[in-house]
mmCIF file of C-alpha atoms and ligand atoms in Angstrom:
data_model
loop_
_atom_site.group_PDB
_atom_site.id
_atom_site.type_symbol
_atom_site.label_atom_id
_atom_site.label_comp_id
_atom_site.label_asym_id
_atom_site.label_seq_id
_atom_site.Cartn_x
_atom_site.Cartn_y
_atom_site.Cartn_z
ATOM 1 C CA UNK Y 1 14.356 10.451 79.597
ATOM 2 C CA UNK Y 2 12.844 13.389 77.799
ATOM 3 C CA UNK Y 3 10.918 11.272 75.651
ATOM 4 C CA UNK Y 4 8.936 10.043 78.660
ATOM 5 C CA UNK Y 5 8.703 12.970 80.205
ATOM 6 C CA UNK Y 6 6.834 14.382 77.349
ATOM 7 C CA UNK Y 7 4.863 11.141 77.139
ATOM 8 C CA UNK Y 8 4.089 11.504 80.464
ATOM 9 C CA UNK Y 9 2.801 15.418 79.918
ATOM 10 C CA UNK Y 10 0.623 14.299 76.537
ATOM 11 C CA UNK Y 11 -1.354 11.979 79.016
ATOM 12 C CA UNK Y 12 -1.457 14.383 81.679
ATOM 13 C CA UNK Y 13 -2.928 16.583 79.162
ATOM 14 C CA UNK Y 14 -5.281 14.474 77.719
ATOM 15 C CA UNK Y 15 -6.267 13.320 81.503
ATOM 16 C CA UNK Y 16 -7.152 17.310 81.872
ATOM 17 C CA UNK Y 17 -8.825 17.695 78.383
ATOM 18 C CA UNK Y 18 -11.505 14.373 79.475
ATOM 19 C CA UNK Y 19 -12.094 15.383 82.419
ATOM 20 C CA UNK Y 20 -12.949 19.301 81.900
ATOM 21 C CA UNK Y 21 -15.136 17.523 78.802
ATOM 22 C CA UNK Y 22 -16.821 15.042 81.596
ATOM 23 C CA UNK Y 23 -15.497 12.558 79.689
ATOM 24 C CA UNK Y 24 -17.756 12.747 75.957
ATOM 25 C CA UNK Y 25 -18.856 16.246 77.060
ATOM 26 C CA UNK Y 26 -21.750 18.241 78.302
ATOM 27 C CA UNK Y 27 -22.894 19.437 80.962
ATOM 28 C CA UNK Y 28 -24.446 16.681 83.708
ATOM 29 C CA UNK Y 29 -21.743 15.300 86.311
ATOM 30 C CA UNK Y 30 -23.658 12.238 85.963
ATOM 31 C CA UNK Y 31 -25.824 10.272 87.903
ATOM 32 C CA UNK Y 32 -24.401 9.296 90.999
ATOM 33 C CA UNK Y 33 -22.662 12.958 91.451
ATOM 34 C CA UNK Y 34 -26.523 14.180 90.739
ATOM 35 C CA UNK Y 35 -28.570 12.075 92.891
ATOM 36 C CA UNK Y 36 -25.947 12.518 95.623
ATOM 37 C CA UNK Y 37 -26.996 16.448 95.134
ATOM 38 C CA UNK Y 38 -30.429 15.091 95.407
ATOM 39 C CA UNK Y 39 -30.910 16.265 91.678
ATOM 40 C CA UNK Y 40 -31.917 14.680 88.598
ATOM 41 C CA UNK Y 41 -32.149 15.903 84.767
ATOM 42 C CA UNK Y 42 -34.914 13.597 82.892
ATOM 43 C CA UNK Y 43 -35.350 13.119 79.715
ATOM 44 C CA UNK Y 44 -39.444 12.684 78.576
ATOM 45 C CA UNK Y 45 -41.567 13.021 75.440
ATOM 46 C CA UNK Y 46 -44.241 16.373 76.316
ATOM 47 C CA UNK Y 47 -46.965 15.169 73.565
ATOM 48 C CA UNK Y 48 -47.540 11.326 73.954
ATOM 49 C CA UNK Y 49 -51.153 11.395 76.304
ATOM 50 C CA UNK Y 50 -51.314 8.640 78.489
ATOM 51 C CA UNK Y 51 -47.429 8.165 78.527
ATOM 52 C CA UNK Y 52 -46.211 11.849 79.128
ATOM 53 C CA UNK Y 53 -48.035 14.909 78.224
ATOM 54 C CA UNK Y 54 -47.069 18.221 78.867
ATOM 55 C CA UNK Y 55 -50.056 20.425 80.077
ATOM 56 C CA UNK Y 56 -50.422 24.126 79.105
ATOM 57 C CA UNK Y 57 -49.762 25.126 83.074
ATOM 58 C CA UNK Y 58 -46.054 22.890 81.997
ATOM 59 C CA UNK Y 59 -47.253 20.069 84.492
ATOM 60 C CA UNK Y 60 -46.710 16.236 83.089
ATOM 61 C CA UNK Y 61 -48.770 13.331 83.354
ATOM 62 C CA UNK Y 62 -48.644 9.934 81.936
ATOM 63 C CA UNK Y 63 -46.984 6.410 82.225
ATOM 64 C CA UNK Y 64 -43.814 7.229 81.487
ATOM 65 C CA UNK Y 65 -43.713 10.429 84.391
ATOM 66 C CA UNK Y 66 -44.931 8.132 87.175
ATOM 67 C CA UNK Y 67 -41.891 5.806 85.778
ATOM 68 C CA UNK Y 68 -39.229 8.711 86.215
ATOM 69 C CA UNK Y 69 -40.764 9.708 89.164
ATOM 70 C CA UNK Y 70 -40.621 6.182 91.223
ATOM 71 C CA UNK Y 71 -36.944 5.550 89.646
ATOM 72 C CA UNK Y 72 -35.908 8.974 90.839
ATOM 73 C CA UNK Y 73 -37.600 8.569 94.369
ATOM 74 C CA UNK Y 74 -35.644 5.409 94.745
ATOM 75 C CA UNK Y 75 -32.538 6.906 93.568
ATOM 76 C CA UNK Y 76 -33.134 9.423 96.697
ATOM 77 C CA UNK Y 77 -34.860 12.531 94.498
ATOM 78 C CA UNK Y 78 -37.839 13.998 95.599
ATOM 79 C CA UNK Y 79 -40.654 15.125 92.460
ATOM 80 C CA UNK Y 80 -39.417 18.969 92.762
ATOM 81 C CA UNK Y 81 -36.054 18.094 92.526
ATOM 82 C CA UNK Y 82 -36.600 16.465 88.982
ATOM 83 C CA UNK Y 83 -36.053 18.474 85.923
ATOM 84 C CA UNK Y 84 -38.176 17.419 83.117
ATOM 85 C CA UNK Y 85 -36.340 17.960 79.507
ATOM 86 C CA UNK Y 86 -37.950 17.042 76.160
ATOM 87 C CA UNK Y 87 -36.082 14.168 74.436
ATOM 88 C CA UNK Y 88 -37.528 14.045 70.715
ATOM 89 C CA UNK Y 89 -36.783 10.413 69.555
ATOM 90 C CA UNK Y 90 -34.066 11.062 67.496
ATOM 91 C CA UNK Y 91 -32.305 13.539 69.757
ATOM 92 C CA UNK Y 92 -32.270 10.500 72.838
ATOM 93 C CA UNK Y 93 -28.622 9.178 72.158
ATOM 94 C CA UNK Y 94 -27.506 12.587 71.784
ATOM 95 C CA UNK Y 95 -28.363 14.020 74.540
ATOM 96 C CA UNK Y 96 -27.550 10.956 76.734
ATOM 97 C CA UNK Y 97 -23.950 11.022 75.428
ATOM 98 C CA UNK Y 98 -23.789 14.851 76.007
ATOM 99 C CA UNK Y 99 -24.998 14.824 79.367
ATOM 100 C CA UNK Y 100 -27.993 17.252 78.766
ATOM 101 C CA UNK Y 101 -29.995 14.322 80.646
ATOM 102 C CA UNK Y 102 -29.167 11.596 83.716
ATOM 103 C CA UNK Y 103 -31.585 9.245 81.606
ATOM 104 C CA UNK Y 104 -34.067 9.162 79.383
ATOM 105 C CA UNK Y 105 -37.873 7.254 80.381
ATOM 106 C CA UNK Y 106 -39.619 8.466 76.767
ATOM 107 C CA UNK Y 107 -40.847 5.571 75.057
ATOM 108 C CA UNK Y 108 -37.628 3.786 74.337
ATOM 109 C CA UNK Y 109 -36.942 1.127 72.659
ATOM 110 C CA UNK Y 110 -33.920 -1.056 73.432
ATOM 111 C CA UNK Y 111 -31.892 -2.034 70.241
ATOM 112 C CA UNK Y 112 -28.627 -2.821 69.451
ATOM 113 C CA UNK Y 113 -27.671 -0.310 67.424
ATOM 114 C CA UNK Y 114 -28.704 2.337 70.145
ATOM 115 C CA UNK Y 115 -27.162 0.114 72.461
ATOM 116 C CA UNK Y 116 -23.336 0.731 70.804
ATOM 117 C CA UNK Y 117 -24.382 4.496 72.065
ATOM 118 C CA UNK Y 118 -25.759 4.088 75.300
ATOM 119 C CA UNK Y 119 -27.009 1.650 78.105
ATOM 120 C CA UNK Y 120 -30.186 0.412 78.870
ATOM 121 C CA UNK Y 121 -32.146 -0.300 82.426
ATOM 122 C CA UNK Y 122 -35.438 -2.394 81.965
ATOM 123 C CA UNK Y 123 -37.004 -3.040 79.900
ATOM 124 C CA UNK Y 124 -40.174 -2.099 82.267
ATOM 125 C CA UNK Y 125 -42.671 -2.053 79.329
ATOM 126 C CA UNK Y 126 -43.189 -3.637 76.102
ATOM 127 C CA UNK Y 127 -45.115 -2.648 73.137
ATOM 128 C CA UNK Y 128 -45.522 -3.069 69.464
ATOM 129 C CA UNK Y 129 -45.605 -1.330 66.442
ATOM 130 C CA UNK Y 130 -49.113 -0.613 64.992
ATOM 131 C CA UNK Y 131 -51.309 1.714 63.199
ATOM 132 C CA UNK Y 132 -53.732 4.418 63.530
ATOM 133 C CA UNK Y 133 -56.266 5.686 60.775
ATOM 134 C CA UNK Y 134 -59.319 7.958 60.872
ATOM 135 C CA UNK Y 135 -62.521 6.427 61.889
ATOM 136 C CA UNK Y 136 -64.268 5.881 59.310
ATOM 137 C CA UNK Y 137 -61.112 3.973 56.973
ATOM 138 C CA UNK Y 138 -62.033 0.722 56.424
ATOM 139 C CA UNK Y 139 -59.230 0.058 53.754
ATOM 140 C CA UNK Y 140 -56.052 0.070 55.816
ATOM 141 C CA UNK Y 141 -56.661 -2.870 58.197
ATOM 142 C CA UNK Y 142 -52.615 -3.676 59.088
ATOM 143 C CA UNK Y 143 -48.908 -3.784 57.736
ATOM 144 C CA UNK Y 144 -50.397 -5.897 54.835
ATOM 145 C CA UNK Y 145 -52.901 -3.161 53.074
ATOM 146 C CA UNK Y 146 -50.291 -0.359 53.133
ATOM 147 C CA UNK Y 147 -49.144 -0.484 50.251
ATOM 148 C CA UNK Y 148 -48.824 2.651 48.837
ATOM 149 C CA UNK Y 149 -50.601 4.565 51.250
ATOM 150 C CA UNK Y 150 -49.267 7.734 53.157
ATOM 151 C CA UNK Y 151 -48.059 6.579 56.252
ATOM 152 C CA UNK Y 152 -46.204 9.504 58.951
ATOM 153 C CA UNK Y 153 -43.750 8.615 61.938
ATOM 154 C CA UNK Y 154 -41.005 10.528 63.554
ATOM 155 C CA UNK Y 155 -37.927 10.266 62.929
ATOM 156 C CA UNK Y 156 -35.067 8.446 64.411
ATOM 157 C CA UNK Y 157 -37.370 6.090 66.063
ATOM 158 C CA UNK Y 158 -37.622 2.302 65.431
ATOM 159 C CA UNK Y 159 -41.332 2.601 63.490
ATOM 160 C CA UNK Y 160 -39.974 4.765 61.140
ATOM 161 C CA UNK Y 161 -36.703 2.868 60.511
ATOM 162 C CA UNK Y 162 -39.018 -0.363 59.963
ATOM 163 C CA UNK Y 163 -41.187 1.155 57.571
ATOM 164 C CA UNK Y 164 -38.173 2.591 55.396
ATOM 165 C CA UNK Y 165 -36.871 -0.604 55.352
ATOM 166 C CA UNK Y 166 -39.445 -3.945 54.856
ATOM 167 C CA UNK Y 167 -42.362 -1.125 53.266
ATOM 168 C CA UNK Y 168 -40.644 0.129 50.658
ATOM 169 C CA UNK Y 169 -44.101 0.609 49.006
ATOM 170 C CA UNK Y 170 -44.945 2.442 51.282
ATOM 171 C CA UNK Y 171 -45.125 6.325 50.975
ATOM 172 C CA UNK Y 172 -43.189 7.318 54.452
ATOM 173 C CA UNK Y 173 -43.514 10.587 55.806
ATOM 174 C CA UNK Y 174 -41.303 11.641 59.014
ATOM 175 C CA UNK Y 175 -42.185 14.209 61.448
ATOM 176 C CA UNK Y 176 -39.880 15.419 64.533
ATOM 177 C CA UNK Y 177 -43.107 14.531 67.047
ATOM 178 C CA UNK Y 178 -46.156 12.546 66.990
ATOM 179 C CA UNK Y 179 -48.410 15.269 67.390
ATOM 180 C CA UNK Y 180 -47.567 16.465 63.875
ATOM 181 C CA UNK Y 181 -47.629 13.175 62.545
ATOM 182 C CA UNK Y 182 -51.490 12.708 64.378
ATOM 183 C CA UNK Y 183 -52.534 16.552 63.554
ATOM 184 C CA UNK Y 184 -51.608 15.286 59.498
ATOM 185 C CA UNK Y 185 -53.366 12.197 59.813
ATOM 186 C CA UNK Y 186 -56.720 14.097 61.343
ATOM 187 C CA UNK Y 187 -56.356 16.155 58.532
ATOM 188 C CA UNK Y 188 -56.394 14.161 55.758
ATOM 189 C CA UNK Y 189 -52.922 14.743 54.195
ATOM 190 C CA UNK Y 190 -51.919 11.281 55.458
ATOM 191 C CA UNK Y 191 -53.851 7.800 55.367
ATOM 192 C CA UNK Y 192 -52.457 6.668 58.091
ATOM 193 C CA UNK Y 193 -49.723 7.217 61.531
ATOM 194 C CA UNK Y 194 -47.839 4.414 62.695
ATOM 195 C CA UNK Y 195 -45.589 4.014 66.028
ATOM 196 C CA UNK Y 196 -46.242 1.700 68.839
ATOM 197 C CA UNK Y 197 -49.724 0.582 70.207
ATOM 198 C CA UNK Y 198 -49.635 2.078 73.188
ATOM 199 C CA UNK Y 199 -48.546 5.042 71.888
ATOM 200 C CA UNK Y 200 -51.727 5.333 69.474
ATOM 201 C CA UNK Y 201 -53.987 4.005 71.728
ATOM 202 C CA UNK Y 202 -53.380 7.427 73.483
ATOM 203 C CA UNK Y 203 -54.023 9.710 70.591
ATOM 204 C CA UNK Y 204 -57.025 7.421 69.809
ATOM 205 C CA UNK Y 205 -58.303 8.131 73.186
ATOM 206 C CA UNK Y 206 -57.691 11.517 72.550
ATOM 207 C CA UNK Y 207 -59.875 11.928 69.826
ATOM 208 C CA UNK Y 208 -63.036 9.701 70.458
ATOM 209 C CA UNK Y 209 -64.854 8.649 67.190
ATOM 210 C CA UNK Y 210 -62.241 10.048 64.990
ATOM 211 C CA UNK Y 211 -59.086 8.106 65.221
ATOM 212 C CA UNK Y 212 -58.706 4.100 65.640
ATOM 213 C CA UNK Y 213 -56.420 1.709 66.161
ATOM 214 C CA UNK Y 214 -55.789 -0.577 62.575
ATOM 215 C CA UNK Y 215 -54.968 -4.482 63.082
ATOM 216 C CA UNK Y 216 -52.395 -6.075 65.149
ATOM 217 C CA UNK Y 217 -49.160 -4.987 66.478
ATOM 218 C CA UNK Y 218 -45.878 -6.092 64.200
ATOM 219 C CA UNK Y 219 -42.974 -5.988 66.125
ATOM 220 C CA UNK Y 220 -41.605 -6.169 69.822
ATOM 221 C CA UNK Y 221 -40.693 -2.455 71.417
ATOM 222 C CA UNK Y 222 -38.964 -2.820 74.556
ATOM 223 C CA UNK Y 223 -39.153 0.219 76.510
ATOM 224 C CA UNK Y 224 -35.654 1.114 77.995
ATOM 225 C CA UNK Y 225 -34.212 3.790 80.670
ATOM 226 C CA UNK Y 226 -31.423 5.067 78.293
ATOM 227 C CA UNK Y 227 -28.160 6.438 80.430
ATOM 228 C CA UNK Y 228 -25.013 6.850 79.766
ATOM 229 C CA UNK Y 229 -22.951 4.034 78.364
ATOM 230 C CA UNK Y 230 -20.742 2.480 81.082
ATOM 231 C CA UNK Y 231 -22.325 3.563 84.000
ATOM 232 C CA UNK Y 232 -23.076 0.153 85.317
ATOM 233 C CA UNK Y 233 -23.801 0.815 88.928
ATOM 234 C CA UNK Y 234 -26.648 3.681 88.004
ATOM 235 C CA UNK Y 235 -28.243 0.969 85.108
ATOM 236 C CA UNK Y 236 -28.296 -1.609 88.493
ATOM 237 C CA UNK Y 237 -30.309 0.913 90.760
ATOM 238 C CA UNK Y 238 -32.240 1.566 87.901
ATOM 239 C CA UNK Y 239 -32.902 -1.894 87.591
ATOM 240 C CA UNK Y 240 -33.873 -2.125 90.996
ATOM 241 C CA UNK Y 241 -36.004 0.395 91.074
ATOM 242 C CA UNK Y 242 -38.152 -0.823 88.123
ATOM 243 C CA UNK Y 243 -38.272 -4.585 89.720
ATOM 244 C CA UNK Y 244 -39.879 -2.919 92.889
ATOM 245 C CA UNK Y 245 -41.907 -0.853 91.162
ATOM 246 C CA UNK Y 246 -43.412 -4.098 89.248
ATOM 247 C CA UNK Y 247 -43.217 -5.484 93.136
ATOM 248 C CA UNK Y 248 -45.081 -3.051 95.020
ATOM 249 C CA UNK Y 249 -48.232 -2.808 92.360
ATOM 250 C CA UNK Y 250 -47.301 0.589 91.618
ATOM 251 C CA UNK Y 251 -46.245 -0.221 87.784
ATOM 252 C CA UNK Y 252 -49.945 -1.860 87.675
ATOM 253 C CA UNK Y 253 -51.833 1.278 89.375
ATOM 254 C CA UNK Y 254 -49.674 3.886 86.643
ATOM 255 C CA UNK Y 255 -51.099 2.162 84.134
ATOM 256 C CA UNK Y 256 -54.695 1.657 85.052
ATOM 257 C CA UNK Y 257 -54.436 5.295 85.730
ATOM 258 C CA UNK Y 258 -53.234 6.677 82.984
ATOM 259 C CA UNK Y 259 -55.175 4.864 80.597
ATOM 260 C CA UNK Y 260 -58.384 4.631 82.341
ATOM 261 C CA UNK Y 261 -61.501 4.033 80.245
ATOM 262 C CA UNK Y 262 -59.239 3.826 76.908
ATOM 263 C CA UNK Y 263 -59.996 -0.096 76.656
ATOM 264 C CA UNK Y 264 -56.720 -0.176 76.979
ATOM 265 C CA UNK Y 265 -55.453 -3.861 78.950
ATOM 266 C CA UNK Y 266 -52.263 -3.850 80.849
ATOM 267 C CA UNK Y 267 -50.288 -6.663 80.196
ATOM 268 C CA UNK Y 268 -48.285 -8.167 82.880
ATOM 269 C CA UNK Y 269 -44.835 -6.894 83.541
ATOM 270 C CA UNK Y 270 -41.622 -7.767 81.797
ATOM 271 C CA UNK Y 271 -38.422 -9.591 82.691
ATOM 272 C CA UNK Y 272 -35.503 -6.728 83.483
ATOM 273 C CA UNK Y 273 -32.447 -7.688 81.152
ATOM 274 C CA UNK Y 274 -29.381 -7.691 83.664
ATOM 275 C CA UNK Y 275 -26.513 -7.460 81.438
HETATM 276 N N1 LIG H 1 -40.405 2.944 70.772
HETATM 277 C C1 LIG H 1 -40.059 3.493 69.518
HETATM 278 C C2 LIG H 1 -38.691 4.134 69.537
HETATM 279 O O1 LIG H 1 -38.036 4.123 70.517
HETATM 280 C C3 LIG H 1 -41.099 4.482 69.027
HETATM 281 C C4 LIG H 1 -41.529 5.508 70.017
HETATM 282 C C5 LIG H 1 -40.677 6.759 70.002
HETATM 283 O O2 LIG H 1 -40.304 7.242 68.933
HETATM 284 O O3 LIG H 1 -40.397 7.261 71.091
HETATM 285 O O4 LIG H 1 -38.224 4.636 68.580
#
């Protein structure tokens, strides 16, 4: 008898103890609890142009905002509802599993070993690893002429974890953002930047006649929402959401817009993964 009794306190405790920690911690009550608020927490990149650049007023643009703000919208939250927080690639999981953010639209790219962290909607994008030299370097001309060249990425994202392991030739540098990786590569101190194409193609654009793209992309990036592990029904809306963005030609239109005169061609849209 007082053996269960006690068994039946522990749980109780440890019933108390999840819940006060929201189950893994942190802050956010989660999605549906949020969106029923009509309230969102987002996570985004602020120094990727043409995906999500914060502006010196603190107003983002890019890709990757008009796909927050459509998912949000159809999750029922208006744009000044949304709070924008900057998710530096190797802070995503982290802050996903904390609750610091609903979910995460920064340039993400579904793997498996993320995925043993946290859940994926989409993908609603897919890109490709490449590279990005100065202008006027006619030596590095893809993944096969890198040998022992300086080559910057961030870290904790998939570029980075490539080039560490099939370049091991290859002099790897990691930064915590892109624009330090780009700022190192305009200044000479590296040969070379790599992360995905689409990515580049936005610093490229940013810097007309000094930066440009180098060969062909090398591997598949599918861009993810990351959310919390588990939370199936929130991944589904998500899901939804993307598929009628894709629907309604507003996917198309975001990305015409935000990488007008860039030379830039939108492929068509992916298939979402329904898992
Ligand atoms: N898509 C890659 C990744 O998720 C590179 C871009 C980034 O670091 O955000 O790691």
């Amino acid at each position: 008898m007082r053996i269960t009794r006690a068994l039946q306190l522990g749980i109780g405790a440890l019933a108390i103890a999840l819940a006060a920690t929201g189950c893994g911690g942190g802050g956010s009550k989660g999605i549906a609890e949020n969106t029923a608020a009509g309230k969102l927490t987002i996570g985004v990149k602020f120094d990727q142009p043409g995906l999500s650049l914060r502006d010196k007023d603190g107003s983002l643009s890019g890709f990757d905002i008009d796909v927050a703000k459509y998912i949000a919208g159809k999750l029922g939250v208006t744009e000044d509802k949304i709070t924008f927080k900057e998710a530096p690639s190797a802070q995503r999981e982290t802050l996903i599993q904390n609750g610091q953010v609903d979910f995460i639209v920064g340039t993400y790219s579904i793997t498996d070993q993320r995925k043993q962290k946290v859940d994926f909607g989409g993908p609603y994008y897919i890109a490709g690893q490449s590279l990005l030299v100065r202008a006027d370097n006619n030596e590095i001309t893809g993944p096969d002429t890198i040998k022992g060249k300086k080559v910057c990425s961030v870290k904790g994202s998939t570029p980075a974890q490539n080039l560490e392991k099939n370049f091991p030739d290859v002099s790897l540098q990691t930064y915590d953002t892109y624009s330090l990786c780009v700022e190192a590569l305009k200044a000479g101190s590296m040969d070379a930047m790599s992360t995905d194409d689409v990515i580049l193609a936005g610093y490229a654009a940013q810097s007309p006649g000094q930066l440009k793209l180098a060969g062909k992309p090398f591997t598949t990036e599918k861009y993810g929402v990351g959310l919390k592990k588990g939370d199936t029904e929130s991944r589904g809306k998500i899901n939804d959401a993307i598929e009628a963005m894709f629907n309604d030609g507003a996917w198309k239109a975001a990305l015409e817009k935000n990488f007008a005169g860039t030379g830039f061609q939108p492929p068509a849209p992916p298939q979402v993964e329904r898992y």
